[in-house]
Coordinates of C-alpha atoms in Angstrom, one line a residue:
X1 CA 0.0 0.0 -0.1
X2 CA 2.9 2.4 0.7
X3 CA 4.5 1.6 -2.4
X4 CA 1.4 2.2 -4.4
X5 CA 1.3 5.7 -2.9
X6 CA 4.7 6.7 -4.3
X7 CA 7.2 5.5 -1.5
X8 CA 10.1 4.3 -3.1
X9 CA 11.1 0.7 -2.4
X10 CA 14.7 1.6 -1.0
X11 CA 13.0 3.8 1.9
X12 CA 13.0 2.4 5.4
X13 CA 9.0 1.9 5.6
X14 CA 9.0 1.8 9.5
X15 CA 10.5 5.1 9.5
X16 CA 7.5 6.7 7.7
X17 CA 5.8 6.5 11.1
X18 CA 7.7 9.7 11.8
X19 CA 8.3 11.2 8.4
X20 CA 5.0 10.3 6.6
X21 CA 2.7 10.0 9.6
X22 CA -0.3 11.2 7.8
X23 CA 0.1 8.7 5.0
X24 CA 0.6 5.8 7.4
X25 CA -2.5 6.9 9.4
X26 CA -4.6 7.1 6.3
X27 CA -3.8 3.6 5.3
X28 CA -4.7 2.2 8.7
X29 CA -7.9 4.2 8.5
X30 CA -8.7 2.5 5.2
X31 CA -8.5 -1.0 6.8
X32 CA -10.5 -0.1 9.7
X33 CA -13.1 1.4 7.7
X34 CA -13.2 -1.8 5.7
X35 CA -14.2 -3.5 9.0
X36 CA -10.7 -4.9 10.2
X37 CA -10.9 -6.0 13.8
X38 CA -7.3 -5.9 14.3
X39 CA -4.8 -3.4 12.8
X40 CA -1.1 -4.3 12.6
X41 CA 1.3 -1.5 13.4
X42 CA 3.8 -0.5 10.6
X43 CA 6.7 -1.9 12.6
X44 CA 7.5 -5.1 10.7
X45 CA 11.2 -4.2 10.4
X46 CA 11.5 -1.8 13.2
X47 CA 14.1 -3.9 15.3
X48 CA 17.8 -2.7 15.7
X49 CA 19.2 -5.1 13.3
X50 CA 17.1 -3.9 10.5
X51 CA 16.9 -0.1 11.3
X52 CA 20.7 -0.1 11.5
X53 CA 20.9 -0.8 7.8
X54 CA 19.4 2.7 7.4
X55 CA 21.2 4.4 10.1
X56 CA 18.1 4.6 12.1
X57 CA 18.8 2.3 15.2
X58 CA 18.7 5.2 17.6
X59 CA 15.1 6.2 16.5
X60 CA 14.0 2.6 17.3
X61 CA 11.8 3.4 20.2
X62 CA 10.3 6.5 18.5
X63 CA 9.4 4.5 15.4
X64 CA 7.7 1.8 17.4
X65 CA 5.8 4.2 19.6
X66 CA 4.7 6.2 16.6
X67 CA 3.5 3.1 14.8
X68 CA 1.3 2.1 17.8
X69 CA -0.2 5.5 18.1
X70 CA -0.9 5.8 14.5
X71 CA -2.6 2.2 14.4
X72 CA -4.6 3.2 17.7
X73 CA -5.8 6.6 16.4
X74 CA -7.0 5.0 13.3
X75 CA -8.9 2.1 15.2
X76 CA -10.8 4.7 17.2
X77 CA -11.7 2.0 19.8
X78 CA -13.2 -0.1 17.1
X79 CA -10.4 -2.5 16.6
X80 CA -7.5 -4.1 18.5
X81 CA -3.8 -2.8 17.9
X82 CA -1.4 -5.6 17.1
X83 CA 2.4 -5.0 17.4
X84 CA 3.9 -6.4 14.3
X85 CA 7.5 -7.9 14.6
X86 CA 9.4 -9.5 11.7
X87 CA 12.6 -11.4 11.3
X88 CA 15.9 -9.6 12.0
X89 CA 17.1 -9.9 8.3
X90 CA 20.2 -11.5 9.1
X91 CA 21.5 -15.3 9.9
X92 CA 21.7 -16.6 13.3
X93 CA 23.6 -19.4 14.5
X94 CA 24.3 -22.0 13.2
X95 CA 24.0 -20.3 9.6
X96 CA 25.2 -17.0 10.7
X97 CA 27.5 -15.0 13.5
X98 CA 24.4 -13.7 15.6
X99 CA 24.1 -15.9 18.7
X100 CA 20.7 -17.0 20.1
X101 CA 21.2 -14.5 23.1
X102 CA 22.0 -11.5 20.7
X103 CA 18.9 -12.3 18.7
X104 CA 16.7 -12.7 21.8
X105 CA 18.0 -9.4 23.1
X106 CA 17.2 -7.6 19.8
X107 CA 13.7 -9.0 19.7
X108 CA 13.1 -8.2 23.5
X109 CA 14.0 -4.5 22.9
X110 CA 11.3 -4.0 20.2
X111 CA 8.8 -6.0 22.0
X112 CA 9.4 -3.7 25.0
X113 CA 9.1 -0.6 23.0
X114 CA 5.6 -1.8 21.5
X115 CA 4.2 -2.9 24.9
X116 CA 5.2 0.5 26.4
X117 CA 3.3 2.1 23.7
X118 CA 0.2 0.0 24.5
X119 CA -0.5 -2.6 21.9
X120 CA -3.1 -5.2 22.6
X121 CA -1.3 -8.2 21.3
X122 CA 2.1 -9.1 19.4
X123 CA 2.2 -10.6 16.0
X124 CA 5.6 -12.4 15.1
X125 CA 5.3 -12.9 11.3
X126 CA 6.9 -14.1 8.2
X127 CA 9.5 -16.3 10.0
X128 CA 11.3 -19.3 8.1
X129 CA 13.9 -20.2 10.6
X130 CA 12.5 -21.9 13.6
X131 CA 15.5 -21.1 15.7
X132 CA 15.0 -17.4 15.0
X133 CA 11.2 -17.6 15.7
X134 CA 11.8 -19.3 19.0
X135 CA 14.0 -16.6 20.3
X136 CA 11.5 -14.0 19.2
X137 CA 8.7 -15.9 21.1
X138 CA 10.6 -16.1 24.3
X139 CA 11.8 -12.7 24.1
X140 CA 8.4 -11.5 23.5
X141 CA 7.1 -13.5 26.3
X142 CA 9.6 -12.4 28.8
X143 CA 8.8 -8.8 27.9
X144 CA 4.9 -9.2 27.8
X145 CA 4.3 -11.5 30.9
X146 CA 1.7 -14.3 30.8
X147 CA -1.4 -12.2 29.8
X148 CA -0.7 -10.6 26.5
X149 CA -1.7 -12.6 23.6
X150 CA 1.3 -13.6 21.2
X151 CA 0.7 -14.9 17.8
X152 CA 3.5 -16.8 16.0
X153 CA 3.3 -17.2 12.2
X154 CA 5.8 -18.8 9.7
X155 CA 6.1 -18.6 6.0
X156 CA 6.1 -21.9 4.1
X157 CA 6.7 -22.8 0.4
X158 CA 4.7 -24.0 -2.2
X159 CA 4.6 -27.6 -0.4
X160 CA 3.7 -26.4 2.9
X161 CA 7.3 -26.7 4.1
X162 CA 9.8 -24.5 5.7
X163 CA 13.2 -24.0 3.9
X164 CA 14.9 -26.5 5.7
X165 CA 12.2 -29.1 4.7
X166 CA 10.4 -29.2 8.1
X167 CA 6.8 -30.1 7.3
X168 CA 3.6 -28.8 8.9
X169 CA 3.4 -31.5 11.5
X170 CA 7.1 -30.9 12.6
X171 CA 7.0 -27.0 12.8
X172 CA 3.5 -27.0 14.3
X173 CA 4.4 -29.5 17.1
X174 CA 7.6 -27.3 17.9
X175 CA 5.8 -24.1 18.2
X176 CA 2.8 -25.6 20.0
X177 CA 5.2 -26.4 22.8
X178 CA 6.4 -22.7 23.2
X179 CA 4.5 -20.0 25.1
X180 CA 2.4 -18.6 22.3
X181 CA -1.5 -18.3 22.0
X182 CA -2.0 -18.5 18.4
X183 CA 0.0 -20.4 15.7
X184 CA -0.3 -19.6 11.9
X185 CA 0.9 -18.9 8.5
X186 CA 1.4 -15.6 6.5
X187 CA 3.2 -14.4 3.5
X188 CA 5.0 -16.2 0.6
X189 CA 2.0 -18.1 -0.8
X190 CA -1.5 -17.8 -1.9
X191 CA -4.8 -18.9 -0.2
X192 CA -4.6 -22.3 -1.9
X193 CA -1.5 -23.5 -0.3
X194 CA -2.2 -21.7 3.0
X195 CA -5.3 -23.7 3.3
X196 CA -3.5 -27.0 2.5
X197 CA -0.9 -26.3 5.1
X198 CA -3.5 -25.3 7.7
X199 CA -5.5 -28.4 7.1
X200 CA -2.3 -30.3 8.1
X201 CA -1.5 -28.1 11.1
X202 CA -5.0 -28.7 12.5
X203 CA -3.9 -32.2 13.4
X204 CA -0.9 -31.1 15.6
X205 CA -2.2 -28.5 18.0
X206 CA -5.2 -27.6 19.9
X207 CA -4.1 -23.9 20.0
X208 CA -6.2 -21.3 17.8
X209 CA -4.8 -21.2 14.2
X210 CA -4.2 -17.9 12.2
X211 CA -4.1 -17.5 8.4
X212 CA -2.7 -14.5 6.5
X213 CA -1.9 -15.6 2.9
X214 CA -0.6 -13.2 0.3
X215 CA -3.1 -12.0 -2.3
X216 CA -1.6 -14.6 -4.7
X217 CA 1.8 -14.8 -6.2
X218 CA 3.0 -11.3 -7.7
X219 CA 3.0 -11.1 -11.5
X220 CA 5.4 -9.0 -13.3
X221 CA 3.1 -6.5 -15.3
X222 CA 4.4 -3.3 -17.1
X223 CA 7.7 -3.4 -15.1
X224 CA 6.0 -3.8 -11.7
X225 CA 5.0 -6.7 -9.5
X226 CA 1.3 -6.8 -9.1
X227 CA -0.8 -9.2 -6.8
X228 CA -3.6 -10.2 -8.9
X229 CA -5.8 -12.5 -6.5
X230 CA -9.2 -10.8 -6.7
X231 CA -10.9 -9.9 -3.5
X232 CA -13.8 -12.3 -4.3
X233 CA -11.2 -15.2 -4.5
X234 CA -9.5 -14.4 -1.1
X235 CA -13.0 -14.3 0.3
X236 CA -14.0 -17.5 -0.7
X237 CA -10.8 -19.1 0.4
X238 CA -11.2 -17.3 3.9
X239 CA -14.5 -19.2 4.2
X240 CA -12.8 -22.4 3.7
X241 CA -10.0 -21.4 6.3
X242 CA -12.5 -20.7 8.8
X243 CA -14.4 -24.0 8.2
X244 CA -10.9 -25.7 8.6
X245 CA -10.6 -24.4 12.1
X246 CA -8.9 -20.7 11.5
X247 CA -9.8 -18.2 14.3
X248 CA -7.6 -15.3 13.2
X249 CA -7.6 -14.5 9.5
X250 CA -6.6 -11.7 7.1
X251 CA -4.1 -11.2 4.4
X252 CA -0.4 -10.2 3.8
X253 CA 1.3 -8.9 0.6
X254 CA -1.0 -7.5 -1.9
X255 CA -4.2 -7.6 0.5
X256 CA -6.1 -4.3 0.1
X257 CA -8.9 -2.9 2.1
X258 CA -11.2 -4.0 -0.6
X259 CA -9.8 -7.8 0.1
X260 CA -10.6 -7.3 3.8
X261 CA -14.1 -6.0 3.1
X262 CA -14.9 -9.0 0.9
X263 CA -13.5 -11.4 3.5
X264 CA -15.5 -9.8 6.2
X265 CA -18.7 -10.1 3.9
X266 CA -18.1 -13.7 3.0
X267 CA -17.4 -15.1 6.4
X268 CA -20.0 -12.9 8.4
X269 CA -22.4 -15.7 8.2
X270 CA -20.1 -18.3 9.8
X271 CA -20.3 -18.9 13.4
X272 CA -16.8 -19.5 15.0
X273 CA -16.3 -23.2 15.4
X274 CA -16.2 -25.0 18.6
X275 CA -12.5 -25.5 19.9
X276 CA -10.9 -28.7 18.8
X277 CA -10.6 -31.4 21.4
X278 CA -7.4 -33.1 22.5
X279 CA -7.8 -35.6 19.6
X280 CA -6.5 -32.7 17.4
X281 CA -3.2 -32.8 18.9
X282 CA -2.6 -36.4 17.2
X283 CA 6.7 -9.3 -3.2
X284 CA 10.7 -4.0 -7.7
X285 CA 13.3 -6.6 -8.9
X286 CA 16.8 -5.2 -9.9
X287 CA 16.6 -4.0 -13.4
X288 CA 17.9 -6.5 -16.0
X289 CA 21.3 -5.3 -17.5
X290 CA 21.5 -5.6 -21.1
X291 CA 24.6 -7.4 -22.4
X292 CA 25.5 -6.3 -26.0
X293 CA 26.3 -9.2 -28.4
X294 CA 30.0 -9.0 -28.9
X295 CA 30.8 -8.3 -32.7
X296 CA 31.8 -11.7 -34.2
X297 CA 35.4 -11.7 -35.2
X298 CA 36.9 -13.6 -38.2
X299 CA 38.1 -16.3 -35.8
X300 CA 34.5 -17.3 -35.1
X301 CA 33.6 -20.6 -35.9
X302 CA 30.5 -21.9 -37.7
X303 CA 27.9 -23.3 -35.0
X304 CA 27.4 -26.7 -34.9
X305 CA 24.1 -27.7 -36.8
X306 CA 21.1 -28.1 -34.8
X307 CA 20.6 -31.7 -35.8
X308 CA 24.1 -32.5 -34.6
X309 CA 23.9 -31.0 -31.1
X310 CA 21.7 -33.5 -29.4
X311 CA 19.1 -36.2 -30.0
X312 CA 16.4 -33.5 -29.2
X313 CA 18.2 -31.3 -31.9
X314 CA 18.0 -34.1 -34.3
X315 CA 14.4 -34.9 -33.9
X316 CA 13.4 -31.1 -34.1
X317 CA 15.7 -30.8 -37.2
X318 CA 13.7 -33.7 -38.8
X319 CA 10.3 -32.4 -37.8
X320 CA 9.5 -35.2 -35.4
X321 CA 6.9 -34.4 -32.7
X322 CA 8.6 -34.7 -29.3
X323 CA 7.4 -35.0 -25.8
X324 CA 9.1 -33.7 -22.6
X325 CA 8.2 -34.3 -19.0
X326 CA 9.0 -31.8 -16.3
X327 CA 10.9 -33.2 -13.3
X328 CA 11.8 -30.8 -10.4
X329 CA 15.3 -31.4 -8.8
X330 CA 15.2 -32.9 -5.5
X331 CA 15.6 -30.8 -2.3
X332 CA 18.5 -32.8 -1.1
X333 CA 21.1 -35.1 -2.6
X334 CA 18.9 -38.1 -3.1
X335 CA 17.6 -38.1 -6.5
X336 CA 16.4 -41.6 -6.6
X337 CA 12.6 -40.6 -6.9
X338 CA 13.4 -38.3 -9.9
X339 CA 15.6 -41.0 -11.6
X340 CA 12.7 -43.7 -11.4
X341 CA 10.3 -41.1 -12.7
X342 CA 12.8 -40.4 -15.7
X343 CA 13.1 -44.2 -16.1
X344 CA 9.4 -44.4 -16.4
X345 CA 9.0 -41.8 -18.9
X346 CA 11.8 -43.3 -21.0
X347 CA 9.9 -46.6 -21.0
X348 CA 6.9 -45.0 -22.2
X349 CA 8.4 -43.1 -25.3
X350 CA 9.0 -39.7 -23.8
X351 CA 12.0 -37.9 -25.5
X352 CA 13.4 -35.6 -22.9
X353 CA 13.1 -34.7 -19.2
X354 CA 12.9 -31.0 -18.5
X355 CA 14.7 -30.0 -15.2
X356 CA 13.9 -26.7 -13.8
X357 CA 16.7 -24.5 -12.3
X358 CA 15.7 -23.2 -8.7
X359 CA 11.9 -22.9 -9.6
X360 CA 10.1 -20.2 -7.7
X361 CA 13.3 -19.1 -6.3
X362 CA 13.8 -22.3 -4.3
X363 CA 17.1 -24.1 -3.2
X364 CA 17.3 -27.5 -4.7
X365 CA 20.1 -29.8 -6.3
X366 CA 21.5 -28.0 -9.2
X367 CA 19.5 -28.6 -12.6
X368 CA 22.9 -29.5 -14.3
X369 CA 23.7 -32.2 -11.7
X370 CA 20.0 -33.5 -11.9
X371 CA 20.3 -33.6 -15.6
X372 CA 23.6 -35.7 -15.5
X373 CA 22.2 -38.1 -13.1
X374 CA 19.0 -38.6 -15.2
X375 CA 21.1 -39.0 -18.5
X376 CA 23.4 -41.5 -16.8
X377 CA 21.2 -43.5 -14.8
X378 CA 17.8 -43.4 -16.6
X379 CA 19.0 -43.4 -20.2
X380 CA 17.1 -40.6 -21.3
X381 CA 18.2 -37.1 -22.5
X382 CA 17.6 -34.1 -20.3
X383 CA 16.8 -30.6 -20.8
X384 CA 18.6 -28.0 -18.4
X385 CA 17.0 -24.9 -17.5
X386 CA 19.5 -22.2 -17.0
X387 CA 18.5 -19.0 -15.0
X388 CA 20.3 -15.7 -14.7
X389 CA 19.2 -15.0 -11.1
X390 CA 22.1 -16.7 -9.3
X391 CA 25.1 -16.0 -11.6
X392 CA 27.1 -13.1 -12.7
X393 CA 28.4 -13.2 -16.3
X394 CA 31.6 -14.8 -15.3
X395 CA 29.7 -17.7 -13.6
X396 CA 27.3 -17.9 -16.4
X397 CA 30.2 -18.5 -19.0
X398 CA 31.9 -21.0 -16.5
X399 CA 28.8 -23.1 -15.9
X400 CA 27.9 -23.2 -19.7
X401 CA 31.3 -24.4 -20.7
X402 CA 31.0 -27.2 -17.9
X403 CA 27.3 -28.0 -19.0
X404 CA 28.8 -28.9 -22.6
X405 CA 31.7 -30.9 -21.0
X406 CA 29.1 -32.8 -18.9
X407 CA 27.3 -33.8 -22.1
X408 CA 24.3 -31.8 -21.1
X409 CA 23.5 -30.2 -24.4
X410 CA 19.9 -29.0 -24.3
X411 CA 19.1 -25.7 -22.6
X412 CA 16.2 -23.5 -22.0
X413 CA 17.4 -20.0 -21.2
X414 CA 15.4 -18.1 -18.6
X415 CA 15.7 -14.9 -16.5
X416 CA 14.6 -16.8 -13.2
X417 CA 12.1 -15.9 -10.5
X418 CA 13.4 -13.0 -8.2
X419 CA 14.1 -14.2 -4.8
X420 CA 11.4 -12.4 -3.0
X421 CA 9.0 -14.7 -4.7
X422 CA 10.7 -17.7 -2.8
X423 CA 11.1 -18.5 0.8
X424 CA 14.6 -16.6 0.9
X425 CA 13.5 -13.1 0.1
X426 CA 16.8 -11.6 1.3
X427 CA 19.0 -13.7 -1.0
X428 CA 21.0 -11.5 -3.3
X429 CA 19.9 -11.7 -7.0
X430 CA 22.6 -11.1 -9.4
X431 CA 20.6 -10.6 -12.9
X432 CA 23.6 -9.3 -14.7
X433 CA 21.7 -10.3 -17.8
X434 CA 18.1 -11.4 -18.6
X435 CA 17.2 -14.4 -20.8
X436 CA 17.8 -12.4 -24.1
X437 CA 21.4 -11.6 -22.9
X438 CA 21.7 -15.2 -21.9
X439 CA 20.9 -16.4 -25.3
X440 CA 23.5 -14.0 -26.8
X441 CA 26.2 -15.4 -24.4
X442 CA 25.3 -19.1 -25.3
X443 CA 25.1 -18.4 -29.0
X444 CA 28.6 -16.8 -28.8
X445 CA 30.1 -19.8 -27.0
X446 CA 28.4 -22.0 -29.7
X447 CA 30.6 -19.8 -32.2
X448 CA 33.8 -20.2 -30.1
X449 CA 33.8 -16.6 -28.6
X450 CA 33.8 -15.7 -25.0
X451 CA 31.8 -13.0 -23.3
X452 CA 34.1 -10.5 -24.7
X453 CA 33.7 -11.5 -28.1
X454 CA 37.3 -13.1 -28.0
X455 CA 38.0 -16.5 -29.7
X456 CA 38.5 -19.3 -27.3
X457 CA 40.0 -21.7 -29.7
X458 CA 37.1 -24.2 -29.3
X459 CA 33.3 -24.1 -29.2
X460 CA 30.3 -25.4 -27.2
X461 CA 27.3 -27.2 -29.1
X462 CA 24.5 -26.3 -26.9
X463 CA 20.9 -26.3 -28.1
X464 CA 19.3 -23.1 -27.2
X465 CA 15.8 -23.0 -25.9
X466 CA 13.7 -20.2 -24.5
X467 CA 10.4 -19.8 -22.7
X468 CA 7.2 -18.2 -24.0
X469 CA 3.9 -17.3 -22.6
X470 CA 0.9 -17.3 -25.0
X471 CA -1.3 -16.0 -22.0
X472 CA 0.8 -13.1 -21.1
X473 CA -1.3 -10.1 -19.9
X474 CA 0.8 -7.8 -22.3
X475 CA 1.0 -10.0 -25.4
X476 CA 2.7 -7.2 -27.4
X477 CA 5.7 -7.1 -24.9
X478 CA 5.7 -10.8 -24.8
X479 CA 6.0 -11.2 -28.7
X480 CA 8.6 -8.5 -28.8
X481 CA 10.9 -10.3 -26.2
X482 CA 10.3 -13.6 -27.9
X483 CA 11.6 -12.0 -31.3
X484 CA 14.6 -10.7 -29.6
X485 CA 15.4 -14.0 -28.2
X486 CA 15.2 -15.6 -31.6
X487 CA 17.4 -12.7 -33.0
X488 CA 19.9 -13.5 -30.3
X489 CA 20.0 -17.3 -31.4
X490 CA 17.1 -19.3 -29.8
X491 CA 16.6 -22.5 -31.7
X492 CA 13.3 -23.7 -30.0
X493 CA 10.7 -22.4 -27.4
X494 CA 8.7 -24.1 -24.7
X495 CA 5.5 -22.4 -23.6
X496 CA 4.1 -21.9 -20.1
X497 CA 1.1 -24.2 -19.4
X498 CA -1.6 -23.5 -21.9
X499 CA -5.2 -24.4 -21.3
X500 CA -6.9 -21.9 -23.4
X501 CA -5.9 -23.0 -27.1
X502 CA -7.3 -20.0 -28.6
X503 CA -4.7 -18.0 -26.9
X504 CA -1.9 -20.4 -28.4
X505 CA -3.5 -20.1 -31.7
X506 CA -3.0 -16.4 -31.9
X507 CA 0.4 -16.5 -30.3
X508 CA 1.6 -18.8 -33.0
X509 CA 0.1 -16.7 -35.8
X510 CA 2.0 -13.8 -34.5
X511 CA 5.3 -15.4 -34.5
X512 CA 4.8 -17.4 -37.6
X513 CA 7.6 -15.4 -39.4
X514 CA 10.1 -16.4 -36.6
X515 CA 10.3 -20.3 -37.8
X516 CA 11.6 -21.9 -34.7
X517 CA 9.8 -25.0 -33.2
X518 CA 7.5 -24.4 -30.5
X519 CA 6.7 -26.9 -27.8
X520 CA 3.5 -26.3 -25.8
X521 CA 3.2 -26.7 -22.0
X522 CA 0.4 -29.0 -21.1
X523 CA -0.5 -29.2 -17.3
X524 CA -2.9 -32.1 -16.2
X525 CA -5.2 -30.6 -13.6
X526 CA -5.6 -32.6 -10.5
X527 CA -8.4 -30.9 -8.7
X528 CA -10.8 -28.0 -8.9
X529 CA -8.7 -26.4 -6.2
X530 CA -5.7 -26.8 -8.5
X531 CA -7.6 -25.3 -11.4
X532 CA -8.6 -22.2 -9.1
X533 CA -5.0 -21.9 -7.9
X534 CA -3.9 -21.6 -11.6
X535 CA -6.3 -19.2 -12.7
X536 CA -6.3 -16.8 -9.5
X537 CA -2.8 -17.1 -8.3
X538 CA -0.6 -18.0 -11.2
X539 CA -2.9 -16.2 -13.7
X540 CA -3.0 -18.9 -16.0
X541 CA -6.2 -18.6 -18.1
X542 CA -8.3 -21.9 -17.8
X543 CA -11.6 -22.0 -19.9
X544 CA -14.8 -22.2 -18.0
X545 CA -15.9 -25.6 -19.6
X546 CA -12.6 -27.2 -18.0
X547 CA -13.5 -25.4 -14.7
X548 CA -16.9 -26.9 -14.7
X549 CA -15.5 -30.4 -15.6
X550 CA -13.1 -30.0 -12.6
X551 CA -15.7 -28.7 -10.4
X552 CA -18.2 -31.7 -11.1
X553 CA -15.5 -34.4 -10.4
X554 CA -16.7 -35.2 -6.7
X555 CA -13.8 -37.6 -5.7
X556 CA -10.1 -37.3 -6.0
X557 CA -9.8 -40.1 -8.4
X558 CA -12.5 -38.9 -10.6
X559 CA -10.8 -35.3 -10.7
X560 CA -7.5 -37.1 -11.6
X561 CA -9.3 -38.9 -14.5
X562 CA -10.9 -35.7 -15.6
X563 CA -7.6 -33.7 -15.5
X564 CA -5.9 -36.5 -17.5
X565 CA -8.8 -36.4 -20.1
X566 CA -8.6 -32.6 -20.3
X567 CA -4.8 -32.7 -21.0
X568 CA -5.1 -35.5 -23.5
X569 CA -7.7 -33.7 -25.3
X570 CA -5.4 -30.6 -25.5
X571 CA -2.5 -32.8 -26.6
X572 CA -4.6 -34.0 -29.6
X573 CA -5.7 -30.5 -30.5
X574 CA -2.3 -28.9 -30.4
X575 CA -0.4 -31.8 -32.3
X576 CA -1.0 -30.1 -35.8
X577 CA -0.1 -26.7 -34.3
X578 CA 3.4 -27.4 -32.6
X579 CA 6.6 -29.3 -32.6
X580 CA 6.0 -31.2 -29.3
X581 CA 4.5 -31.0 -25.8
X582 CA 5.9 -30.5 -22.4
X583 CA 3.8 -32.4 -19.8
X584 CA 4.0 -31.3 -16.2
X585 CA 3.8 -34.1 -13.5
X586 CA 2.1 -32.2 -10.7
X587 CA 3.4 -33.0 -7.2
X588 CA 5.7 -35.6 -8.5
X589 CA 3.1 -37.9 -10.0
X590 CA 4.9 -38.9 -13.2
X591 CA 2.5 -41.5 -14.0
X592 CA -0.1 -38.6 -14.8
X593 CA 2.3 -37.2 -17.6
X594 CA 2.7 -40.6 -19.0
X595 CA -1.0 -41.2 -19.3
X596 CA -1.4 -37.8 -20.9
X597 CA 1.4 -38.8 -23.3
X598 CA -0.9 -41.9 -24.6
X599 CA -2.8 -39.2 -26.6
X600 CA 0.2 -38.4 -28.8
X601 CA -0.2 -41.7 -30.7
X602 CA 2.5 -43.0 -33.2
X603 CA 5.3 -40.6 -34.1

């Protein structure tokens, strides 16, 4: 909300309690007028560790005190005021130099300031490290005594887990043992994933649950990150959250007063559930720097023909219809599940396994290593996603050379999701180049030229793929970037998942002059909730007839079969239009992709 009112992202937002009090107060009043029963103070980062980065640590007490006063004034006695406390923004032991004792002291200092200013409760939110949350909880309880309500909320990933892999049952049991009154989730993910995690958490605590999801996942529109979950969609999920046992509900990033108003309207008819019995215990990215393509010198080598770069290259050059299956790298070092999935695909005629690189800004085994394991142990060629987020141009060149040497010859060049979209929002993003610049680099390496345009005396033979989104909100901009990728050297493209094939046809018509093979992304739906998630949180258009079919599937098995049937129909329809399909395997269910592939028929 502050950013939307013109406050630059590099400002200390907590300090605005002093320098822009009228603006902060006005936003508070808008939420109060929408019907919010709790107003959180604008103090999420008002701890000494974060304020010191702005040279404001000496104003800690003043900032927190003003934050409480502004929220209290806006509440006008009609809402409680919650003191918001977030993580320190630094690593504590064992990952960093800050000790547990030092962390607890920093948290206690802020808690004492908020309590002295008169908050009604404390909300500890967006924590991803249980060690850090534990210190915050005990610091807050030591400062508040036994009577003040403390809410402890963590931020999970798309799988309902913390970054270290702790599942809902694990972290809920641990937090349940601490002196907190409410346990919950906020930020990071949208309503669908929040609901699924809450449903798991409810089995491991009898304490009240809270849920404050983001208004979906931020989408890049006209150079800005926009949260596109509608108020109506958030409201529908709020009702489901309440029915799942949530007692404290709201929204995090992207949640406007209109969202709150709709949530209240939707849930007003629900009576609070009875307490569970003891049985219940069982997102402005850094700008992309363009890299000018070095002028090819006379010593440049002729690129290896597409047909000779890889088996995939040979099939595309021959006009054969190809099929990919996407397999995510494992979270640890055990890739046995992924390798077995690749073997299943190979045995059923799939041509390649497509391996994402740190999808949704998550930390996993490297895509290149996963590709090597799949090729060596499953006997099927792999396609390596290669993103710009984590590497500067020196690292990019080194890893591309290593990719060739490792015999992983198929690439998809992508810019990559910014870290704030993932569970490590403070991770440093590089983005020396975007996907267009990356294609330029790969093309030059294929010509025997380094990043400076100097001859290397040898060359790579990497098949250059790029991404495309036929359902982009700004199709003109998408087409323009696609044409630049092809101009830079792209040799084939893979689209985002497509459900509305009319959009695909329009996209293909507009790029017809480009003349590179296009592989269409197909995602078998697994449930109506899954379809809602795609439409409302990932902004993937799904036609209403498909939504209706998934809505009418009244059991999990029927929903699975209906999702497969829809995907098979799409495969049959797109076959005459594209060079192949990339089949997603939702939640690692590779058999789904194999069943969808049966619609391809003889090749």
